[in-house]
mmCIF file of C-alpha atoms and ligand atoms in Angstrom:
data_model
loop_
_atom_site.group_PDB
_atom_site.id
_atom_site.type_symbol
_atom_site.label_atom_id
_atom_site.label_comp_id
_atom_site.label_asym_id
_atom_site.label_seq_id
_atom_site.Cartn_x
_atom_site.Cartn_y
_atom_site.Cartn_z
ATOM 1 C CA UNK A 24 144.866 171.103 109.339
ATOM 2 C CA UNK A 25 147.132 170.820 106.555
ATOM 3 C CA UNK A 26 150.836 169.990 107.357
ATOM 4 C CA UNK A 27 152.707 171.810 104.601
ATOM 5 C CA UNK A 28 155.681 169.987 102.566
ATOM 6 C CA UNK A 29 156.832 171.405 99.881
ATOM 7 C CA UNK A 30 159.945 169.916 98.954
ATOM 8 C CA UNK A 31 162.164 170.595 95.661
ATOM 9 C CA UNK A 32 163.071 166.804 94.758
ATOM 10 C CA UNK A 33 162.717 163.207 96.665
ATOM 11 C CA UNK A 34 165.997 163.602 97.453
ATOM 12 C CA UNK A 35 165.330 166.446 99.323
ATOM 13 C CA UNK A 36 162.770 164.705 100.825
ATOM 14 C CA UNK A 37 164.286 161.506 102.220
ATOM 15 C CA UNK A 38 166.792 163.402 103.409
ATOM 16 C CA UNK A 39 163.967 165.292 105.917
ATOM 17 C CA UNK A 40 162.471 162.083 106.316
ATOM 18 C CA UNK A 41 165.035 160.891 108.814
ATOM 19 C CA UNK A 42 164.786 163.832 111.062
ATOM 20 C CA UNK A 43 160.695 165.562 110.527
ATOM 21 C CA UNK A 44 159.342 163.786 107.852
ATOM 22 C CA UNK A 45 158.294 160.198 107.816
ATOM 23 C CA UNK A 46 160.578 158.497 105.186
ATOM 24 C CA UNK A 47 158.478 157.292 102.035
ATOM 25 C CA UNK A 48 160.899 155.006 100.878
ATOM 26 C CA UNK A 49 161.968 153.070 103.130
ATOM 27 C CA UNK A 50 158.790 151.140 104.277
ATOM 28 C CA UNK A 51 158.549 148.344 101.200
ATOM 29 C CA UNK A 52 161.346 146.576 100.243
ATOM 30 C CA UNK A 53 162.909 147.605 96.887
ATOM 31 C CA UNK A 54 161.663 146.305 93.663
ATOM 32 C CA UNK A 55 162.063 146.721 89.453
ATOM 33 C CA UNK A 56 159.617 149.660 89.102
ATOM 34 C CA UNK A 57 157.510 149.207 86.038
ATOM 35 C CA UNK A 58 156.635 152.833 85.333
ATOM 36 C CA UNK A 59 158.186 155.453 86.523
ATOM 37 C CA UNK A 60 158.922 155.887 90.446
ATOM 38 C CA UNK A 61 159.952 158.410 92.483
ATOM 39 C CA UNK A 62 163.159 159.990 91.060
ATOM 40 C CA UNK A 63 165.914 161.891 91.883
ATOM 41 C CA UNK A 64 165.526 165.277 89.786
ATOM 42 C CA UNK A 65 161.517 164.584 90.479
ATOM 43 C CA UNK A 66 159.525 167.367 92.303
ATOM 44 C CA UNK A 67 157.374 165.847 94.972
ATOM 45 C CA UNK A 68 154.759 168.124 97.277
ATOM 46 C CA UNK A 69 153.365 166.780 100.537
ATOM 47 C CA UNK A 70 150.857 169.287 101.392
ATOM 48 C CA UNK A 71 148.116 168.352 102.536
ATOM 49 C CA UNK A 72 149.269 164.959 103.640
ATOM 50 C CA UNK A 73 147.013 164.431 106.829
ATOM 51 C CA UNK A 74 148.181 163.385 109.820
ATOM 52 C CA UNK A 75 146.820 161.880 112.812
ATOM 53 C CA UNK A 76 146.221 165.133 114.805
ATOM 54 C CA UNK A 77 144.921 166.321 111.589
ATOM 55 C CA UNK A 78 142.327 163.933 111.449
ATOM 56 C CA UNK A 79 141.332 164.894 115.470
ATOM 57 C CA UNK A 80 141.291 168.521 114.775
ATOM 58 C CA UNK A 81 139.656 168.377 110.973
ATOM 59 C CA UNK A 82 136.550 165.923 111.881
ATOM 60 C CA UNK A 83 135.928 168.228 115.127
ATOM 61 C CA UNK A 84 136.123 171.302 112.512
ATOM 62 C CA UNK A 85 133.332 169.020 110.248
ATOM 63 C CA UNK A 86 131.168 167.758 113.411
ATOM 64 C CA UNK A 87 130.965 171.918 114.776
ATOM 65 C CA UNK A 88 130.115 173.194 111.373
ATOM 66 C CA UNK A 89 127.662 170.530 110.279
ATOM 67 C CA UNK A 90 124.767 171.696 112.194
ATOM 68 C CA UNK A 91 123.983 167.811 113.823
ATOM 69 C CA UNK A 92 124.895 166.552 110.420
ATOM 70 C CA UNK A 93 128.391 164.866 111.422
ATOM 71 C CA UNK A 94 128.259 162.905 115.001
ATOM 72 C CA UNK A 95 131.921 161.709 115.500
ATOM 73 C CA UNK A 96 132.890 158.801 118.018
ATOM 74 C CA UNK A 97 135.587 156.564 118.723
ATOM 75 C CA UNK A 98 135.228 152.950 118.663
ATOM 76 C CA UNK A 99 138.100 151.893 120.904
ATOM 77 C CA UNK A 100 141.822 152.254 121.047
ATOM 78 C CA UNK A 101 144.975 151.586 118.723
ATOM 79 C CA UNK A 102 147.689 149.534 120.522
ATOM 80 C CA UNK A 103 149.911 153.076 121.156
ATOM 81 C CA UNK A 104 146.486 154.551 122.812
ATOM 82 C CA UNK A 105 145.266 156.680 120.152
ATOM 83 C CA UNK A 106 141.302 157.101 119.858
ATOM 84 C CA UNK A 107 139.770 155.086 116.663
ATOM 85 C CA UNK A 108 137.552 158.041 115.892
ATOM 86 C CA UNK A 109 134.837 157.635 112.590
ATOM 87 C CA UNK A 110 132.153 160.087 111.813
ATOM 88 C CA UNK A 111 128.358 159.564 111.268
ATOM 89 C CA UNK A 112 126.288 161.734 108.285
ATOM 90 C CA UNK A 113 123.058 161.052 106.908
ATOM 91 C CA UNK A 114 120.036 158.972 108.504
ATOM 92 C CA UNK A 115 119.039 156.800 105.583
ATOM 93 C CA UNK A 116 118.456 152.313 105.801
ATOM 94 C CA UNK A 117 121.245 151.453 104.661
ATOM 95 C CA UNK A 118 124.383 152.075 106.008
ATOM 96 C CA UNK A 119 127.724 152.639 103.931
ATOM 97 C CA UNK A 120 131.148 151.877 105.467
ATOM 98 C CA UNK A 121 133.782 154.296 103.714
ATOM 99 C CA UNK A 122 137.245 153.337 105.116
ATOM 100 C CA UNK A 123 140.901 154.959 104.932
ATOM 101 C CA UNK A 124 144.452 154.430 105.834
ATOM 102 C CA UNK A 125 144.165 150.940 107.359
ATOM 103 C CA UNK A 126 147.660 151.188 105.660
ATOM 104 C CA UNK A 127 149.957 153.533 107.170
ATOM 105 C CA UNK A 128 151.579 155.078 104.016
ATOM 106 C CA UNK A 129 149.363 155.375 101.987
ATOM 107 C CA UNK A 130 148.518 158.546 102.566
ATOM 108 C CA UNK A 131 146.277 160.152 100.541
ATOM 109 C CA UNK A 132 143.017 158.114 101.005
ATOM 110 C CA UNK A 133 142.581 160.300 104.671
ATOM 111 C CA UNK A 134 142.448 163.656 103.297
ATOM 112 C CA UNK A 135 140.270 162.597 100.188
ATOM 113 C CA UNK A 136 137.572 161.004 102.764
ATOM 114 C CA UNK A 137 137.740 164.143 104.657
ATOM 115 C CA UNK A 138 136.845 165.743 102.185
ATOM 116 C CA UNK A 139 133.861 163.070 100.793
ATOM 117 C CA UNK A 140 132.999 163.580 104.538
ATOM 118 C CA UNK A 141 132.873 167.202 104.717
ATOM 119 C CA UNK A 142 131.154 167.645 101.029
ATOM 120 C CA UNK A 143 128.401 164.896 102.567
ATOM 121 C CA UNK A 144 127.567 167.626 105.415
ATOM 122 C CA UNK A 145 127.124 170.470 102.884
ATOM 123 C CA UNK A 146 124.026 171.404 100.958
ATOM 124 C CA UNK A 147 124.933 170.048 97.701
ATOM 125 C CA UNK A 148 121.644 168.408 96.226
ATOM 126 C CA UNK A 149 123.693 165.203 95.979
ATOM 127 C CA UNK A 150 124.970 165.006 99.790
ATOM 128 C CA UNK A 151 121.400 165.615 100.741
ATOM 129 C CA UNK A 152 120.318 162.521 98.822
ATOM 130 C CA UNK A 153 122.792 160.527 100.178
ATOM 131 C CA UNK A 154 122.351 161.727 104.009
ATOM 132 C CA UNK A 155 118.711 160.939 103.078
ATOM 133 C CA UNK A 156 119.119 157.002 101.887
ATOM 134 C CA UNK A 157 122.124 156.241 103.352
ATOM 135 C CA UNK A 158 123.607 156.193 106.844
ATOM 136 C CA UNK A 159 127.406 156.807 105.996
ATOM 137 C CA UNK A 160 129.928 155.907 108.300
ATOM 138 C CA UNK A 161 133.620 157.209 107.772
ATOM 139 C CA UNK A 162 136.901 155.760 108.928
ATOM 140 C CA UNK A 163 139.729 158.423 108.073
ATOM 141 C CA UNK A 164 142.372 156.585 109.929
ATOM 142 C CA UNK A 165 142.072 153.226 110.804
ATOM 143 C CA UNK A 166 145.688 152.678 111.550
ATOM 144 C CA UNK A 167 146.856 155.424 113.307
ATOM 145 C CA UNK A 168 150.019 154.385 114.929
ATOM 146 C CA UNK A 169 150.933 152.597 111.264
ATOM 147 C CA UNK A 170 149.976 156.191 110.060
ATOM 148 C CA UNK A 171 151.897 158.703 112.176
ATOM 149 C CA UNK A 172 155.124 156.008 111.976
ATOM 150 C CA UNK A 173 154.315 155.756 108.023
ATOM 151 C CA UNK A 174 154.490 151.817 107.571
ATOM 152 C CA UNK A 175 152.053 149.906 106.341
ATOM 153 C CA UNK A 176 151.442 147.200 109.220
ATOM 154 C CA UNK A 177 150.806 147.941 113.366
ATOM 155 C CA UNK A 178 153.716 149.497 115.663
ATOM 156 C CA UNK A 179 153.714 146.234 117.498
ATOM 157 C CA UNK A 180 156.576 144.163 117.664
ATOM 158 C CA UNK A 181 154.792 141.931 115.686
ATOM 159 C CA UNK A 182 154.178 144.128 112.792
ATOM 160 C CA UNK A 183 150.658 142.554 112.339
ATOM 161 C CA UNK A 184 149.035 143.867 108.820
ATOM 162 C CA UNK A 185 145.650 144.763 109.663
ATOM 163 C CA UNK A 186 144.141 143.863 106.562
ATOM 164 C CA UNK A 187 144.887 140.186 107.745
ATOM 165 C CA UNK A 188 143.873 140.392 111.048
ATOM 166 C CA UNK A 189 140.189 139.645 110.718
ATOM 167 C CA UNK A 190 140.736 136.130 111.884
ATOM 168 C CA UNK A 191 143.280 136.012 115.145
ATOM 169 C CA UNK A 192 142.013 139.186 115.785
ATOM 170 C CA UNK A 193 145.273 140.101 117.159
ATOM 171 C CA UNK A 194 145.108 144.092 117.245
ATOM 172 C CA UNK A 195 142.703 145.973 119.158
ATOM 173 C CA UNK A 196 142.212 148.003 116.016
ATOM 174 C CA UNK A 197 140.936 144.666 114.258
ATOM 175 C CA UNK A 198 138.849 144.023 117.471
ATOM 176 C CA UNK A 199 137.548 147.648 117.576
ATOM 177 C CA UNK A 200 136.721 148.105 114.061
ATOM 178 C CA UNK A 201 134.724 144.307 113.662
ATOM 179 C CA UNK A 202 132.888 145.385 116.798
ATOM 180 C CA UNK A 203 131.548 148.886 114.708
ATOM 181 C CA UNK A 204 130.684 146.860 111.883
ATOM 182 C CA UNK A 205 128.966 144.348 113.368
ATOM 183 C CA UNK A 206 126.945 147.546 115.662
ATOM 184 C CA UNK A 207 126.344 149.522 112.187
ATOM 185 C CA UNK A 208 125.971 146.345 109.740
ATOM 186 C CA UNK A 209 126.554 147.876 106.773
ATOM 187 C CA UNK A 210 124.888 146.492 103.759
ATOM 188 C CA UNK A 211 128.092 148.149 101.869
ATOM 189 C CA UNK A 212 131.701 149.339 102.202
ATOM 190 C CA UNK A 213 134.768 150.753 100.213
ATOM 191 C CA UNK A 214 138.311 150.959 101.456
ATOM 192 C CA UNK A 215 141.216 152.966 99.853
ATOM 193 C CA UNK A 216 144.638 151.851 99.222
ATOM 194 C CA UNK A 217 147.768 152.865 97.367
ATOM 195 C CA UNK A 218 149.180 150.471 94.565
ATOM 196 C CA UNK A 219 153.586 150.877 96.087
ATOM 197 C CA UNK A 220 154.100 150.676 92.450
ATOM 198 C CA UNK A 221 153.529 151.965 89.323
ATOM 199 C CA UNK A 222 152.302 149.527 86.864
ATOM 200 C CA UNK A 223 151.075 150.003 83.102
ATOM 201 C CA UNK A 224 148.133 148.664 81.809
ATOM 202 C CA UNK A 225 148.619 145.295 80.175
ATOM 203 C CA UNK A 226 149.926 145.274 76.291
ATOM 204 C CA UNK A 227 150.162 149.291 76.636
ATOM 205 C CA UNK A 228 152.467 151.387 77.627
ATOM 206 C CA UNK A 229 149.732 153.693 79.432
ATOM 207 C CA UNK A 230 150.599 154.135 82.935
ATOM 208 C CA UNK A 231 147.939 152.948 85.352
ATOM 209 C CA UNK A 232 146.612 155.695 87.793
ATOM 210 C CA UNK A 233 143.836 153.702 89.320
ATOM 211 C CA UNK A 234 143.255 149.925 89.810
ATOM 212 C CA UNK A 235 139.718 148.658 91.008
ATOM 213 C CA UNK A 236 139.580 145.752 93.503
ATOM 214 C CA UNK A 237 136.387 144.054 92.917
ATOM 215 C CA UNK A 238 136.898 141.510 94.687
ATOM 216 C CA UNK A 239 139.119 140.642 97.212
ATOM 217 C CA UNK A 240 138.406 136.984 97.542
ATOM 218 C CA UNK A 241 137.369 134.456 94.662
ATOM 219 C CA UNK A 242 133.556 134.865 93.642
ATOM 220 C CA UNK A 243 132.671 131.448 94.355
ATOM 221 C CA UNK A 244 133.244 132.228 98.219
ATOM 222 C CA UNK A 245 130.395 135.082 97.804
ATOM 223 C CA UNK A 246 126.788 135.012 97.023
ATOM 224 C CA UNK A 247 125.375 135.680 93.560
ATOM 225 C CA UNK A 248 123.901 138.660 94.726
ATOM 226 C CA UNK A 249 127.255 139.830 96.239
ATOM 227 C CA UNK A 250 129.320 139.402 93.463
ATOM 228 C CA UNK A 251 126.787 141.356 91.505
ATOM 229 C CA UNK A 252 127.112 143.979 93.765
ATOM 230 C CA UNK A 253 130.545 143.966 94.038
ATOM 231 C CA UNK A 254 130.540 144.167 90.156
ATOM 232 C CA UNK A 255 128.121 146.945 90.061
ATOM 233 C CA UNK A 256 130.228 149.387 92.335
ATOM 234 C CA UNK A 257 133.284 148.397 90.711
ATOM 235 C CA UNK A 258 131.575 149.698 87.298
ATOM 236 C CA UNK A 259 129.990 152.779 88.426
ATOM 237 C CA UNK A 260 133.079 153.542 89.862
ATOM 238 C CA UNK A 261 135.208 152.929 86.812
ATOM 239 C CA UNK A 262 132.859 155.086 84.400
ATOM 240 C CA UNK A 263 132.985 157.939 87.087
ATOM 241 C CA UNK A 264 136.393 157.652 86.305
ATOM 242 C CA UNK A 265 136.312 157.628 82.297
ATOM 243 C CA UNK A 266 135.921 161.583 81.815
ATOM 244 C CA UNK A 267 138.757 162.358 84.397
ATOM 245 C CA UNK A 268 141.529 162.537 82.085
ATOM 246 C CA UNK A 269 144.069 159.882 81.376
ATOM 247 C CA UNK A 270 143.386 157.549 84.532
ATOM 248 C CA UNK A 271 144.207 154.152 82.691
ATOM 249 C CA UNK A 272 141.954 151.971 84.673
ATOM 250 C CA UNK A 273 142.932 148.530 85.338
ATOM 251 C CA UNK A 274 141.702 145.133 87.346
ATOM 252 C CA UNK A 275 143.342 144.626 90.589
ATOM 253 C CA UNK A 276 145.123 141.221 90.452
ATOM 254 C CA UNK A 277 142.676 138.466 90.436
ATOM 255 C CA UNK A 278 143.348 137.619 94.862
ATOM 256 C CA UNK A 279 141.577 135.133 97.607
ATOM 257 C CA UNK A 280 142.911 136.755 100.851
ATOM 258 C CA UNK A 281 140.352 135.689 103.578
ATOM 259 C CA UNK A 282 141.533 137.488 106.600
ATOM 260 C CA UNK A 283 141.128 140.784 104.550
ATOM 261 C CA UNK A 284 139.025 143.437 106.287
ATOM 262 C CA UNK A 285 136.272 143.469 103.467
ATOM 263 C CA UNK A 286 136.667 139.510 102.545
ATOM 264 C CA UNK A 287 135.441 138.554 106.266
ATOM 265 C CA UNK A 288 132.628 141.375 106.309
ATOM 266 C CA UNK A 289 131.618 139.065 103.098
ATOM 267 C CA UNK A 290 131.638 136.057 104.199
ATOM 268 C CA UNK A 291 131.140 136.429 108.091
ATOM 269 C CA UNK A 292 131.937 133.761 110.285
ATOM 270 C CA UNK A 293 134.791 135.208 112.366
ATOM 271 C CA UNK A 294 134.746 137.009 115.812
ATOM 272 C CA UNK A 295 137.561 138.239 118.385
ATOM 273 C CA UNK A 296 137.798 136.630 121.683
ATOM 274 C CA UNK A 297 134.621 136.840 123.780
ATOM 275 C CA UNK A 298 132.323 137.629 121.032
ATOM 276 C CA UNK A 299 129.667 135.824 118.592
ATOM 277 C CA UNK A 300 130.282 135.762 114.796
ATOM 278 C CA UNK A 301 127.753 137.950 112.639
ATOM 279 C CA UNK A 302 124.819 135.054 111.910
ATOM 280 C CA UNK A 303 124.144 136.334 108.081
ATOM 281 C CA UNK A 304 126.753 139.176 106.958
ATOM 282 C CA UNK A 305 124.852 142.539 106.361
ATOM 283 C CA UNK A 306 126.970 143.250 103.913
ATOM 284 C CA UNK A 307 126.164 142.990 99.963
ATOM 285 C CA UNK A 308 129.390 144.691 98.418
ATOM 286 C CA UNK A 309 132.390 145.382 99.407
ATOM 287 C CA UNK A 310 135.623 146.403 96.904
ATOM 288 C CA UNK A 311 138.246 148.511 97.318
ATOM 289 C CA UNK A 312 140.673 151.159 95.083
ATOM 290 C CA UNK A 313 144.590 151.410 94.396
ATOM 291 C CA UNK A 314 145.477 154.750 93.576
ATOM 292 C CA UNK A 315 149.152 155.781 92.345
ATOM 293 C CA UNK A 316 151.262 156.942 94.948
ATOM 294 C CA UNK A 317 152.766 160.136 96.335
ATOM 295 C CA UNK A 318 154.924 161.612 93.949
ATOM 296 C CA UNK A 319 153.375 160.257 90.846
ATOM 297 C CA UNK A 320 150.874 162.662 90.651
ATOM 298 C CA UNK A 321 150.192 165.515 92.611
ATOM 299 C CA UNK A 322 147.873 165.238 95.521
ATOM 300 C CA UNK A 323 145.160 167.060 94.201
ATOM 301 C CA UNK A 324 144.946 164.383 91.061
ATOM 302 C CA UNK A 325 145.688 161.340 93.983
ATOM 303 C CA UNK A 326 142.629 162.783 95.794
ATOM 304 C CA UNK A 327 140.508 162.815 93.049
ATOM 305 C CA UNK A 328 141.426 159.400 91.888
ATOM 306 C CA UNK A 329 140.146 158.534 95.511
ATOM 307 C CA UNK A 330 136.822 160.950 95.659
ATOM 308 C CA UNK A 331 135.186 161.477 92.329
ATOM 309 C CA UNK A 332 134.765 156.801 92.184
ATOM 310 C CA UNK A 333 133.521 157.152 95.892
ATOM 311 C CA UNK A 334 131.416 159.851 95.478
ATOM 312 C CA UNK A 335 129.592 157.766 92.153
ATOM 313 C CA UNK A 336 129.379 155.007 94.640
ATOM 314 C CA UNK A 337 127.643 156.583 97.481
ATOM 315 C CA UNK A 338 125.542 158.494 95.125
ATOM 316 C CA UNK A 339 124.304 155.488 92.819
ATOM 317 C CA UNK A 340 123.849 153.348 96.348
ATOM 318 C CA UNK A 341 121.523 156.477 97.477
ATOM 319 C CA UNK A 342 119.546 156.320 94.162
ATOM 320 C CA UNK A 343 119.315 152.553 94.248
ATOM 321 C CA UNK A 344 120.601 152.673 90.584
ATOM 322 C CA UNK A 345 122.946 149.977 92.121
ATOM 323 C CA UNK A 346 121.022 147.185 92.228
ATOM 324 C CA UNK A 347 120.188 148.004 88.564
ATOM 325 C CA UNK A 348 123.693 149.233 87.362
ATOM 326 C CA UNK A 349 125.196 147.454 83.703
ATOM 327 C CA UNK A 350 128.007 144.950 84.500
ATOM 328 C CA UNK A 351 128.503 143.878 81.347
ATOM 329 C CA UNK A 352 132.172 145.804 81.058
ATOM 330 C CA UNK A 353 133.765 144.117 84.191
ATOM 331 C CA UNK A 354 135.145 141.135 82.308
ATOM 332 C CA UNK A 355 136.544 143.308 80.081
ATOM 333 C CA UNK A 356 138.522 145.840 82.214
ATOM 334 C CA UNK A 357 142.667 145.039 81.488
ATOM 335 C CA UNK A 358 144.517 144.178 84.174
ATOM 336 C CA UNK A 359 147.941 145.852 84.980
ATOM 337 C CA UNK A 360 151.442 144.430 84.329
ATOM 338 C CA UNK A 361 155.050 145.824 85.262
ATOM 339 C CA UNK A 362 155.680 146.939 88.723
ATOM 340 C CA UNK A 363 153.904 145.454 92.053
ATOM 341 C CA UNK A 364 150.650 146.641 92.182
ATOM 342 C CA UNK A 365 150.785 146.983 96.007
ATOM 343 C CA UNK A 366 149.440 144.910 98.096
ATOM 344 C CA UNK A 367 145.963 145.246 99.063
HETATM 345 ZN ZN1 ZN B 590 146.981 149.148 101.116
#
């Protein structure tokens, strides 16, 4: 499954991007980098970097191997035609929405939840606890077209963002997606960005490899019991974090964005055409992660920014030491400064 890149320098490799490679560069506008960027004289390796056939061909490798473990479906159609395909593992009450790529280019967050998904189908004490309390449902591509064109928004001429489409409902990704979550109500979910940046951690000059998003609208539009939540994952996933070398934590910027994916499965109250809005949301928590880009690490270290938090998650949800976990250090977490921190 892996599509192989390894290219000498960036230069090297926006000069493939125009004819085999999608360009990496070319999707944000340009801005004053805080920390360092991609450079010229920088090496830069792409394997691994999964695309959409990838995704097809590496969750029908998971579903054949995992013995009825894995049951993978599609949910509807992307605006270009492709299938919206997510996976199924583990039987437990609750059910855990793990989603990837709603982004086009940020590419890293598909492989890393192919492999959470794969690892969740194996016989690792750990997966069988989760399979056991949770019902995990994984999204390795929600944008597709956005993904195999490598920009962040839809292909269609309107270039919708579909991490602000869960109001007009304008993409049939947006319609697709809201009609899984309201079928599988999950009582949590996690979605996985890349900052475009690369930021330092306020009054430091420590480069930030990981910001948390714990909330993605203000706290006063969520219940107690949600923000506590929220808080809760945002922690455990943090002090996964602490013993993987220099990660540099920081707070996403403090945002209110309510047509955000995770902000309406929050606060409900929105539907597409034709269909009733969610009565009370099922969903307690719901953050998100920005992980440096490609070409700031190397995509082993981008993938484990991405897996080692979500596998704390899923496995503290499974033990219920969630409800119970110490959010005492959220408050204190620095925010970044320096460079655009993405956009979320
Ligand atoms: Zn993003």
């Amino acid at each position: 499954m892996r599509r192989t890149l390894a290219l000498a320098s960036s230069a090297t490799l926006l000069a493939a991007g125009a004819a085999a490679v999608p360009s990496l560069a070319s999707a944000e506008p340009a801005h004053q980098p805080g920390g360092p960027c991609l450079q010229d004289n920088q090496k830069v390796s792409l394997a691994s970097v999964a695309g959409y056939d990838d995704v097809v061909r590496e969750l029908d490798r998971i579903e054949r191997t995992s013995q009825g473990l894995v049951d993978v479906a599609s949910t509807g159609t992307s605006g270009e035609g492709r299938e919206l395909f997510y996976a199924t593992v583990g039987d437990g009450p609750e059910t855990f929405w793990l989603q990837a790529r709603i982004h086009g280019n940020e590419l890293h967050s598909t492989e890393a939840v192919l492999q959470v998904l794969d690892q969740l189908a194996s016989a690792a004490p750990w997966a069988a606890d989760v399979r056991e309390n949770l019902t995990v449902v994984v999204l390795p591509m929600y944008n597709p077209d956005g993904a195999e064109a490598n920009i962040r928004q839809s292909t269609t001429p309107t270039r919708t963002d579909l991490n602000r489409d869960w109001e007009n409902f304008a993409q049939p990704e947006s319609v697709a997606f809201w009609e899984l979550w309201r079928d599988v109500a999950p009582t949590y979910a996690l979605d996985l960005h890349h900052m475009s940046e690369a930021p330092v951690v306020e009054g430091t000059d420590d480069l930030n490899q990981f910001q948390i998003g714990g909330r993605s609208i203000d706290p006063s539009r969520m219940t107690a019991e949600q923000w506590l939540t929220n808080r809760a994952m945002a922690m455990v996933s943090v002090d996964a974090l602490s013993s993987y070398g220099p990660v540099n934590v920081a707070k996403y910027p403090d945002i209110d964005i309510t047509n955000a994916v995770l902000s309406r499965m929050l606060m409900g109250g929105t539907a597409p055409a034709g269909e009733q809005p969610v009565a009370d949301t099922p969903t307690e928590g719901a953050i998100f992660y920005e992980v440096r880009s490609v070409g700031q690490k190397s995509n082993g270290q981008l993938e484990n920014l991405f897996r080692i938090p979500t596998k704390a998650v899923l496995t503290a949800a499974a033990s219920g030491d969630l409800t119970s976990y110490d959010v005492s250090g959220y408050e204190a977490i620095p925010y970044a400064e320096r460079g655009q921190c993405g956009a979320f």
